[in-house]
Coordinates of C-alpha atoms in Angstrom, one line a residue:
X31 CA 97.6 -167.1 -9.7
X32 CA 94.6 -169.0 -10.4
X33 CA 94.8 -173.1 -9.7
X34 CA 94.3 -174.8 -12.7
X35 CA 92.2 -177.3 -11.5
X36 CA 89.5 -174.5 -10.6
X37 CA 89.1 -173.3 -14.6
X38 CA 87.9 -174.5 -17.3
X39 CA 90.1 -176.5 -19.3
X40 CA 91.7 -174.4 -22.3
X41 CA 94.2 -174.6 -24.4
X42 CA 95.8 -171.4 -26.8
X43 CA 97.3 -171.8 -29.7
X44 CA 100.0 -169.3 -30.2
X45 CA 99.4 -168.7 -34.5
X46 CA 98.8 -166.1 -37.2
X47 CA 100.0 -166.3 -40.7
X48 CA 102.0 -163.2 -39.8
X49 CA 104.5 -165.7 -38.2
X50 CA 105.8 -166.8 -41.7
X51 CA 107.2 -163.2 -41.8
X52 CA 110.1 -165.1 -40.4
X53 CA 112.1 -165.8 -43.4
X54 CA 115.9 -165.8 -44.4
X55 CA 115.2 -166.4 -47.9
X56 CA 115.0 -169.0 -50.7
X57 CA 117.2 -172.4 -50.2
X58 CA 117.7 -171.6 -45.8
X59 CA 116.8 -174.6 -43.9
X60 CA 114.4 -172.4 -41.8
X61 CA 111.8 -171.8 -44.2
X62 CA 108.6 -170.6 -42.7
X63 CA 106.8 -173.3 -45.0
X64 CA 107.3 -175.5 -42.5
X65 CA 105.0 -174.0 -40.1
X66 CA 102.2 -173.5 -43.1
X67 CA 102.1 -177.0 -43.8
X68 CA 102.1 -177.5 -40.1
X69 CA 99.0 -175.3 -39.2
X70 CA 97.0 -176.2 -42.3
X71 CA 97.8 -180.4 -41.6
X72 CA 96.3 -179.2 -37.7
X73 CA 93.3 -178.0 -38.9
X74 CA 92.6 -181.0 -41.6
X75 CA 92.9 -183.5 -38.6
X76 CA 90.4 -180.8 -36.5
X77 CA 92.7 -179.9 -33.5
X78 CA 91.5 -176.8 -33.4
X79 CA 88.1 -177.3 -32.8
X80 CA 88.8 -179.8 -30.0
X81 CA 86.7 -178.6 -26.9
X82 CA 88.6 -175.1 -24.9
X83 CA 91.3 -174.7 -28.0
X84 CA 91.6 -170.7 -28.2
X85 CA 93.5 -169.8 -31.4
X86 CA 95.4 -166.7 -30.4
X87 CA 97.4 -164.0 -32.7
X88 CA 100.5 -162.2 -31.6
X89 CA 102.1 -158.8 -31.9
X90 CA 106.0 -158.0 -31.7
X91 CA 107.4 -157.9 -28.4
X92 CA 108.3 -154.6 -27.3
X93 CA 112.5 -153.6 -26.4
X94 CA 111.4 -153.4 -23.0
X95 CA 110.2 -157.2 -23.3
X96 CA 113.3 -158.0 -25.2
X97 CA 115.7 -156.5 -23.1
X98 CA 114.8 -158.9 -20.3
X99 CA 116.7 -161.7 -22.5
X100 CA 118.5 -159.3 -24.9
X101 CA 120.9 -156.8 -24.5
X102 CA 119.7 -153.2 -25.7
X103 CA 122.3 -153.0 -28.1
X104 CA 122.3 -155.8 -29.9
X105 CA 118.2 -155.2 -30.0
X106 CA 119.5 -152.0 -31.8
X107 CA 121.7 -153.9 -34.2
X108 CA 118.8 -156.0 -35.0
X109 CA 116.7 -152.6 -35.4
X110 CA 119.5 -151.5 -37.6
X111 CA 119.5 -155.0 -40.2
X112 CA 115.8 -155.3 -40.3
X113 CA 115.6 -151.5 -41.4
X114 CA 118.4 -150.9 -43.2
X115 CA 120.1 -154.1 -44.2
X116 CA 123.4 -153.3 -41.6
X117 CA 124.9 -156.5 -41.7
X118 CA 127.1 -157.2 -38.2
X119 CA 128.6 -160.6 -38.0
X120 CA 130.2 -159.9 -35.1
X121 CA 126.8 -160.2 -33.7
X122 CA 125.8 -162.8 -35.5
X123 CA 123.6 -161.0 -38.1
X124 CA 124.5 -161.2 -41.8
X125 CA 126.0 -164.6 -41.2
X126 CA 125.4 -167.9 -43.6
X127 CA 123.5 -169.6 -40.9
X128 CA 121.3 -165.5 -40.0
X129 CA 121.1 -163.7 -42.8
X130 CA 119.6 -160.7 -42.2
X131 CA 116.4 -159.9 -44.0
X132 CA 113.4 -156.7 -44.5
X133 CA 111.6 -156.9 -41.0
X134 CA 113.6 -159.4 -39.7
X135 CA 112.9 -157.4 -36.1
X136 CA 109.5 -157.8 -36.5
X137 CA 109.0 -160.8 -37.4
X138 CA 111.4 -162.0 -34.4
X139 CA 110.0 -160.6 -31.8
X140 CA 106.3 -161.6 -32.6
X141 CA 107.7 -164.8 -32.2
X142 CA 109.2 -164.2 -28.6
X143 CA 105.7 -162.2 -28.4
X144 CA 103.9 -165.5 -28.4
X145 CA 105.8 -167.4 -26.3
X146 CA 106.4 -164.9 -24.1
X147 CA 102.2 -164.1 -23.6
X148 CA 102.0 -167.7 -23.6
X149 CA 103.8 -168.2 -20.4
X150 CA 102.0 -165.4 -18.8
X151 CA 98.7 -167.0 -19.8
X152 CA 99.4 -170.2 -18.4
X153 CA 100.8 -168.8 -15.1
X154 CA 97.5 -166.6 -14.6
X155 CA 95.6 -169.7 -15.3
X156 CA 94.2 -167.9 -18.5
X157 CA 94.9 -171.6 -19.9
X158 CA 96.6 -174.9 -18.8
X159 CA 98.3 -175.7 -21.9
X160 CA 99.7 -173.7 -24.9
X161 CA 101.8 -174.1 -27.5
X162 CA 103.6 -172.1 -30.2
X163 CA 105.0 -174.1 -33.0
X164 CA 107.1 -171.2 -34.4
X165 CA 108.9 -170.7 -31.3
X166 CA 111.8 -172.7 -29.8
X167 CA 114.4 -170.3 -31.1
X168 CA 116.7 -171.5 -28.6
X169 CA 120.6 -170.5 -29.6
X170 CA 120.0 -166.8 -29.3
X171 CA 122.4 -165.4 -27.1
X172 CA 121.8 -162.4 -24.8
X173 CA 124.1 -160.1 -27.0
X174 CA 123.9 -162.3 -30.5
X175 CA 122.2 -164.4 -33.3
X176 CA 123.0 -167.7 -33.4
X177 CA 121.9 -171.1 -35.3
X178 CA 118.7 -169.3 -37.3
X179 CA 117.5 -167.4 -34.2
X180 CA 117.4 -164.0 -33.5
X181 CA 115.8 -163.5 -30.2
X182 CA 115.4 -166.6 -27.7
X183 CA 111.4 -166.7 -27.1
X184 CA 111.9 -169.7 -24.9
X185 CA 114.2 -167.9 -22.6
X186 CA 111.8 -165.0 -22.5
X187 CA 108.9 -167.7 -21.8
X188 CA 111.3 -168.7 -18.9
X189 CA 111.8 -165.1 -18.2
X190 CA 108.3 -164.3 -18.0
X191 CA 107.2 -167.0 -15.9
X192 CA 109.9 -166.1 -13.0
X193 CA 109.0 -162.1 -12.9
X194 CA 105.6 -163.4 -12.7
X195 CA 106.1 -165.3 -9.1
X196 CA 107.1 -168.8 -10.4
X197 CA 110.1 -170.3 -8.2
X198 CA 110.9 -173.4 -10.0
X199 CA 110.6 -173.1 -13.9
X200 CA 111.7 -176.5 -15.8
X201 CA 112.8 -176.5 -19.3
X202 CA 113.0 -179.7 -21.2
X203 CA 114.6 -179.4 -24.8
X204 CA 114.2 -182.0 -27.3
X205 CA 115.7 -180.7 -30.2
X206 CA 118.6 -183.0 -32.1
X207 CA 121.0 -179.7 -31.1
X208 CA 121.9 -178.2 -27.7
X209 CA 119.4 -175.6 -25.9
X210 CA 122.6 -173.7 -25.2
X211 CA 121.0 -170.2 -25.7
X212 CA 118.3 -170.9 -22.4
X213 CA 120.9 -172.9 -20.3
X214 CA 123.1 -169.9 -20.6
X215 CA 120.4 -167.6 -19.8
X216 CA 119.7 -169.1 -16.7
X217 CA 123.2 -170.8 -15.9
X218 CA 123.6 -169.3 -12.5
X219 CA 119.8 -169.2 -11.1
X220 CA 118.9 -172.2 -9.3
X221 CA 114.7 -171.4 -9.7
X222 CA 115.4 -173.2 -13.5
X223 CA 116.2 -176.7 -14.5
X224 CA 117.5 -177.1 -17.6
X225 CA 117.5 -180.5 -19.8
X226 CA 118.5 -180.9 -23.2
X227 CA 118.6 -184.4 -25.0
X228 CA 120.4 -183.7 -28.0
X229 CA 123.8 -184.8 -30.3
X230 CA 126.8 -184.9 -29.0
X231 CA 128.0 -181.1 -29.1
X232 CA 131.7 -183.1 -30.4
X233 CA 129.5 -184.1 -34.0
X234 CA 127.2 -181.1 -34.2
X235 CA 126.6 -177.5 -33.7
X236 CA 126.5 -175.7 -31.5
X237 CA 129.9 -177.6 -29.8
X238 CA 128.6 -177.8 -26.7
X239 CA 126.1 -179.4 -23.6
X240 CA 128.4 -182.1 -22.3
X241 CA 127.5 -184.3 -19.0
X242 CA 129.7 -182.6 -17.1
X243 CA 128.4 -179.1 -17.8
X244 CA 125.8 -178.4 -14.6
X245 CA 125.0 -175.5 -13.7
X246 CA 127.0 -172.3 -12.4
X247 CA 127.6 -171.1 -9.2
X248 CA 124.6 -171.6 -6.8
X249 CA 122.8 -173.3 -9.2
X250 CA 124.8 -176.7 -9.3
X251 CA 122.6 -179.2 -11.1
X252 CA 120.5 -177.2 -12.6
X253 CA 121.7 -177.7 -16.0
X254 CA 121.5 -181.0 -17.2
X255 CA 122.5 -182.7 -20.4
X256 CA 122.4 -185.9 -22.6
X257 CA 125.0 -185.9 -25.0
X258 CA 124.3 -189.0 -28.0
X259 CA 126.3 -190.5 -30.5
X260 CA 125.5 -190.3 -34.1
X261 CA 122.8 -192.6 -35.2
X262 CA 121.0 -193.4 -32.3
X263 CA 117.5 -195.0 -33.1
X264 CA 114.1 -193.9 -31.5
X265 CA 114.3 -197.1 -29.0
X266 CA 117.3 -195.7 -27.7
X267 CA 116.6 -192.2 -27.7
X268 CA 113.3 -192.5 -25.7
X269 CA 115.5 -194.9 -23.1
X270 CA 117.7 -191.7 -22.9
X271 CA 115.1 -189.4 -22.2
X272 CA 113.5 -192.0 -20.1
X273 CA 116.5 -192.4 -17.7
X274 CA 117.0 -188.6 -17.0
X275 CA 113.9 -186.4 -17.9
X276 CA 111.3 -187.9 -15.5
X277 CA 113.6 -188.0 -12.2
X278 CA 115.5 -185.2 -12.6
X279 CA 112.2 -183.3 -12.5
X280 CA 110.6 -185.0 -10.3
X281 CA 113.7 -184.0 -7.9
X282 CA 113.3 -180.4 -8.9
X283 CA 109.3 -180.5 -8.4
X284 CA 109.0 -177.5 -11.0
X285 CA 105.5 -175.6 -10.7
X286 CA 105.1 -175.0 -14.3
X287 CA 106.9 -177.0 -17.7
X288 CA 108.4 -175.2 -20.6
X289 CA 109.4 -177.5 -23.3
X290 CA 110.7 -177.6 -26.9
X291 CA 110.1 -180.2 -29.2
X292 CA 112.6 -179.7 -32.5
X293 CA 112.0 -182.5 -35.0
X294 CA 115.8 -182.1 -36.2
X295 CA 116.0 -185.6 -34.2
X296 CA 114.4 -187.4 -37.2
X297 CA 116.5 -189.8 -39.4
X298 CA 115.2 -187.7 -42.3
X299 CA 116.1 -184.2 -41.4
X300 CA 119.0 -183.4 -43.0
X301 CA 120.6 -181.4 -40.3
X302 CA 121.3 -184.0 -37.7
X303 CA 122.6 -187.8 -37.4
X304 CA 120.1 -188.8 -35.2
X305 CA 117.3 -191.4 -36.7
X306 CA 114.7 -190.5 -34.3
X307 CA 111.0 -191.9 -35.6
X308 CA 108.2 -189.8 -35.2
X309 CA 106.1 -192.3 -33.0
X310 CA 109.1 -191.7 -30.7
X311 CA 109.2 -187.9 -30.7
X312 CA 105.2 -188.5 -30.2
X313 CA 105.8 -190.6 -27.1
X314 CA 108.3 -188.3 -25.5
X315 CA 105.7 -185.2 -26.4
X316 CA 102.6 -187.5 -24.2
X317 CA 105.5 -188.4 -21.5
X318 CA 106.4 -184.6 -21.3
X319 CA 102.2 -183.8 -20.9
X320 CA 102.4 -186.3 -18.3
X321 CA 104.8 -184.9 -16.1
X322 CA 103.5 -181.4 -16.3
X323 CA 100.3 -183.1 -14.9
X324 CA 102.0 -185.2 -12.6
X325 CA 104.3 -182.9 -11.1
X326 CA 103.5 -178.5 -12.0
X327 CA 99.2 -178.6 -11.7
X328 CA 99.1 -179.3 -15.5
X329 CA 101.0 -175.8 -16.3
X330 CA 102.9 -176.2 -19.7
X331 CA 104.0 -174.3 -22.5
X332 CA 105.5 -176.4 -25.7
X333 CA 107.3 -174.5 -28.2
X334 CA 108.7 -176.0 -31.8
X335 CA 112.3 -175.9 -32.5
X336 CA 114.6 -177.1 -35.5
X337 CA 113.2 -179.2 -38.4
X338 CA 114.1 -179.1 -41.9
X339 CA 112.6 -181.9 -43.2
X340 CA 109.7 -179.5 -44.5
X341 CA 106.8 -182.0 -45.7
X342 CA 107.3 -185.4 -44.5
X343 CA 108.6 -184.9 -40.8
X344 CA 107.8 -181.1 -39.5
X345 CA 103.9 -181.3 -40.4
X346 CA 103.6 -184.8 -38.7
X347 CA 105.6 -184.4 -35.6
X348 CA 104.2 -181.0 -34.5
X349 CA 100.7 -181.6 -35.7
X350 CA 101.5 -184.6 -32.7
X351 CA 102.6 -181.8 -30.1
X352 CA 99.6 -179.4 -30.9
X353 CA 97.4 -182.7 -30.7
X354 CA 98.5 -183.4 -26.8
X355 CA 98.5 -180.1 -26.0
X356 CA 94.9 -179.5 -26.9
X357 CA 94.1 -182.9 -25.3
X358 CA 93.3 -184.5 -28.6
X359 CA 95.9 -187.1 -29.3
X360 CA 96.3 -187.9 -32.9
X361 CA 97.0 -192.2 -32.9
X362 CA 99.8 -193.1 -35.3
X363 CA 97.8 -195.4 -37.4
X364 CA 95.5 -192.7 -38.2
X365 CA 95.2 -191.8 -42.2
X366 CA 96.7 -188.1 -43.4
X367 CA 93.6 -186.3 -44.5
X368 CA 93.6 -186.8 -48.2
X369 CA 93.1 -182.9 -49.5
X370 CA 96.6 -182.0 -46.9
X371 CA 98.6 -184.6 -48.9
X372 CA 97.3 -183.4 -52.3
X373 CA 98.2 -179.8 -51.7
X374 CA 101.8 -181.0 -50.7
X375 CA 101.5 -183.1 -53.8
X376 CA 100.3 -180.1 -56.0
X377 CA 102.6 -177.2 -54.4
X378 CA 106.1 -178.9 -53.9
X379 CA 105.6 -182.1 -56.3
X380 CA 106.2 -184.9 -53.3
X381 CA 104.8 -187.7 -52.0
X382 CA 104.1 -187.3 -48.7
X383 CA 103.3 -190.0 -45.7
X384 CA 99.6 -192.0 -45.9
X385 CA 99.7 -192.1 -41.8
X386 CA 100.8 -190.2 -39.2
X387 CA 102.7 -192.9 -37.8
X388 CA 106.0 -194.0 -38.9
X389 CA 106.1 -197.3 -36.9
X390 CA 106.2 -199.0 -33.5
X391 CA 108.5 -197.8 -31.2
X392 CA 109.5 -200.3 -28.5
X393 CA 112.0 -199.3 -25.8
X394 CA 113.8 -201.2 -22.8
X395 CA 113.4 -198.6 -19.9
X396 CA 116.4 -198.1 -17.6
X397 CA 115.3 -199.5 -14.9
X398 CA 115.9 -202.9 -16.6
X399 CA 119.7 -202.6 -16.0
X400 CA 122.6 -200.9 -18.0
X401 CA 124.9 -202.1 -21.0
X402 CA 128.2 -200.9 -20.5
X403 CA 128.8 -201.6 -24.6
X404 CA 126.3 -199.5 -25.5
X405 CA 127.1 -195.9 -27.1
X406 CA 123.8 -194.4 -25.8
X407 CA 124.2 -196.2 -22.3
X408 CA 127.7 -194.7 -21.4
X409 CA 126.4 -191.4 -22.4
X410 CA 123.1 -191.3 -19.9
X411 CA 125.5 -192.7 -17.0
X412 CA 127.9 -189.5 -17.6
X413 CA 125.2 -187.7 -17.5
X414 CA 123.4 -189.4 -14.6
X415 CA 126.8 -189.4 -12.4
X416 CA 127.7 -185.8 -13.1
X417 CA 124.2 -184.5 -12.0
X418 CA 122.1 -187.1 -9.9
X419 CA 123.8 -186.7 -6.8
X420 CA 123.4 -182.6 -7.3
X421 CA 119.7 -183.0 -7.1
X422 CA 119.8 -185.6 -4.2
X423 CA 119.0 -188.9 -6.5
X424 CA 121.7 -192.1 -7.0
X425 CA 122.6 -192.3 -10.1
X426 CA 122.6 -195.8 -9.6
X427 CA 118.9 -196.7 -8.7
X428 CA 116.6 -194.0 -8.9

């Protein structure tokens, strides 16, 4: 393993159009639009031609690659629906939420394909940063679909980086819904930390990341979880992720930061109840870059996740994560390039945002003390009294 402060600085970007392969069809929230608008608003605002930025395509993974998340049969059911159409709900494919499609195989593993390379690359020290926008498929099971993914890249980015000598992997999930898929990957292996900031598994799918859930056996405290009520605001949210992320890895001392940044969170996406802004998805993405820095030699691979709010939320809030990750922070007062919010004007007949800002985000950090009538309070002390003490912090003071 090369020490990243002895390279060059460089970034990859994980795309090719051939990742809009992944498509359930006409009126599903996951439509690969999304990540079109997404990679042409990042090359309007010039991210990739910030200095280091490698643009890099990707090929399906291999069943030998997907067997180390995946069992080998229910890679052979997902063979058997991308070739032939066999639906099997009992596996999760042919469902409302995974319908299965022509190439759906394919097209999911050349999304575990560039997560999966990613990780290696930033291991090697090929680069110190990448990113793969069309990744994050987090709910995949090891034997089934689940929640519009078919193979879990980010648990094979996890994956990846252990086989390939990494003893402490952290995995920070931002999306509005549970990481469930990657904490039950790696439930039972104390070389991976687990955090997931999402809604309250008791008001949304998929049911579950409670405080008290923490890890299996050996790996107490590895697994750790903010649950939030309905509704809570970006000032809140960002005191959430405030009062767990940054100690609990800082305890763990990972060497290398995976983390997925769904935009679900936002008051506008029509899958959630959260009403997270996108100036306080940006700040977590910058506070997240930090701590890889800070804490894992700068080593950190950023995936996308859920969003369904196609053209006035997705585009913004990941054109943000590809921004920090090529070290080219886009401000919030900046203007939209004008010829991005005429296409979206032209091709889906909507007005779209004029900056990529949607306000100030102001936020009392926790260290200023703790309301005990607050919704969003009382969750991040279950949380920090279930795992704090697990990873040798008080969940008091630290």
């Amino acid at each position: 393993m090369t020490e990243p402060d002895t390279v060059p600085f460089v970034a990859q970007v994980v795309w090719s159009p051939d990742l809009l392969g992944y498509d359930f069809g006409h009126g599903h929230p996951m439509s690969p639009t999304r990540l079109d608008l997404t990679m042409r608003l990042v090359r309007a605002l010039g991210l990739l031609d910030a200095p280091g930025v490698e643009v890099v395509g990707t090929s399906p993974a291999t069943d030998e690659v997907l067997g180390l998340v995946h069992d080998p049969a229910y890679v052979a059911a997902v063979h058997a629906a991308s070739e032939h159409g066999a639906e099997n709900p009992a596996l999760g494919l042919g469902t409302e939420d995974d319908p299965v499609f022509a190439g759906m195989h394919e097209a999911a593993a050349r999304i575990l394909s560039g997560s999966y390379e990613a990780a290696g690359a930033v291991w090697s020290g090929r680069a110190l940063h990448a990113v793969n926008i069309a990744g994050g498929m987090h709910h995949a099971q090891r034997g089934a679909a689940s929640g519009f993914c078919i193979y879990n890249d980010a648990a094979a980015a996890v994956r990846r980086l252990l086989d390939d000598g990494a003893e402490r992997v952290a995995y920070v999930d931002l999306d509005a819904h549970h990481g469930d898929g990657v904490e039950q990957a790696f439930w039972d292996d104390p070389r991976v930390l687990t955090v997931s900031v999402h809604q309250s598994g008791a008001t949304l799918f998929p049911g579950t990341g409670h405080a008290t859930d923490t890890g299996g056996a050996g790996a107490a405290g590895t697994a750790v979880n903010v649950a939030l009520p309905r509704r809570t605001d970006g000032s809140r949210w960002l005191r959430a992720v405030d009062a767990v992320v940054p100690p609990v890895l800082r305890a763990f001392r990972p060497q290398v930061v995976v983390s997925q940044h769904g935009c679900d969170a936002h008051g506008h996406d029509p899958l959630s109840d959260l009403d997270v802004s996108i100036d306080a998805q940006r700040a977590a993405v910058h506070w997240i870059h930090e701590l890889a820095h800070e804490l894992a030699s700068g080593r950190w691979v950023a995936l996308g996740g859920g969003g369904y709010s196609v053209t006035s939320v997705v585009p913004y809030a990941w054109s943000n994560v590809v921004a920090e990750v090529v070290h080219a922070p886009v401000a919030p007062t900046t203007p939209v390039p004008g010829a991005w919010r005429d296409h979206i004007s032209v091709a889906a007949h909507r007005e779209t945002p004029a900056l990529m800002g949607d306000g100030d985000v102001d936020f009392s950090p926790w260290g200023k003390g703790y309301d005990p009538e607050d919704e969003v309070d009382r969750a991040v002390v279950a949380t920090r009294k279930a795992v704090f003490p697990l990873l040798g912090l008080d969940a008091h003071f630290d």
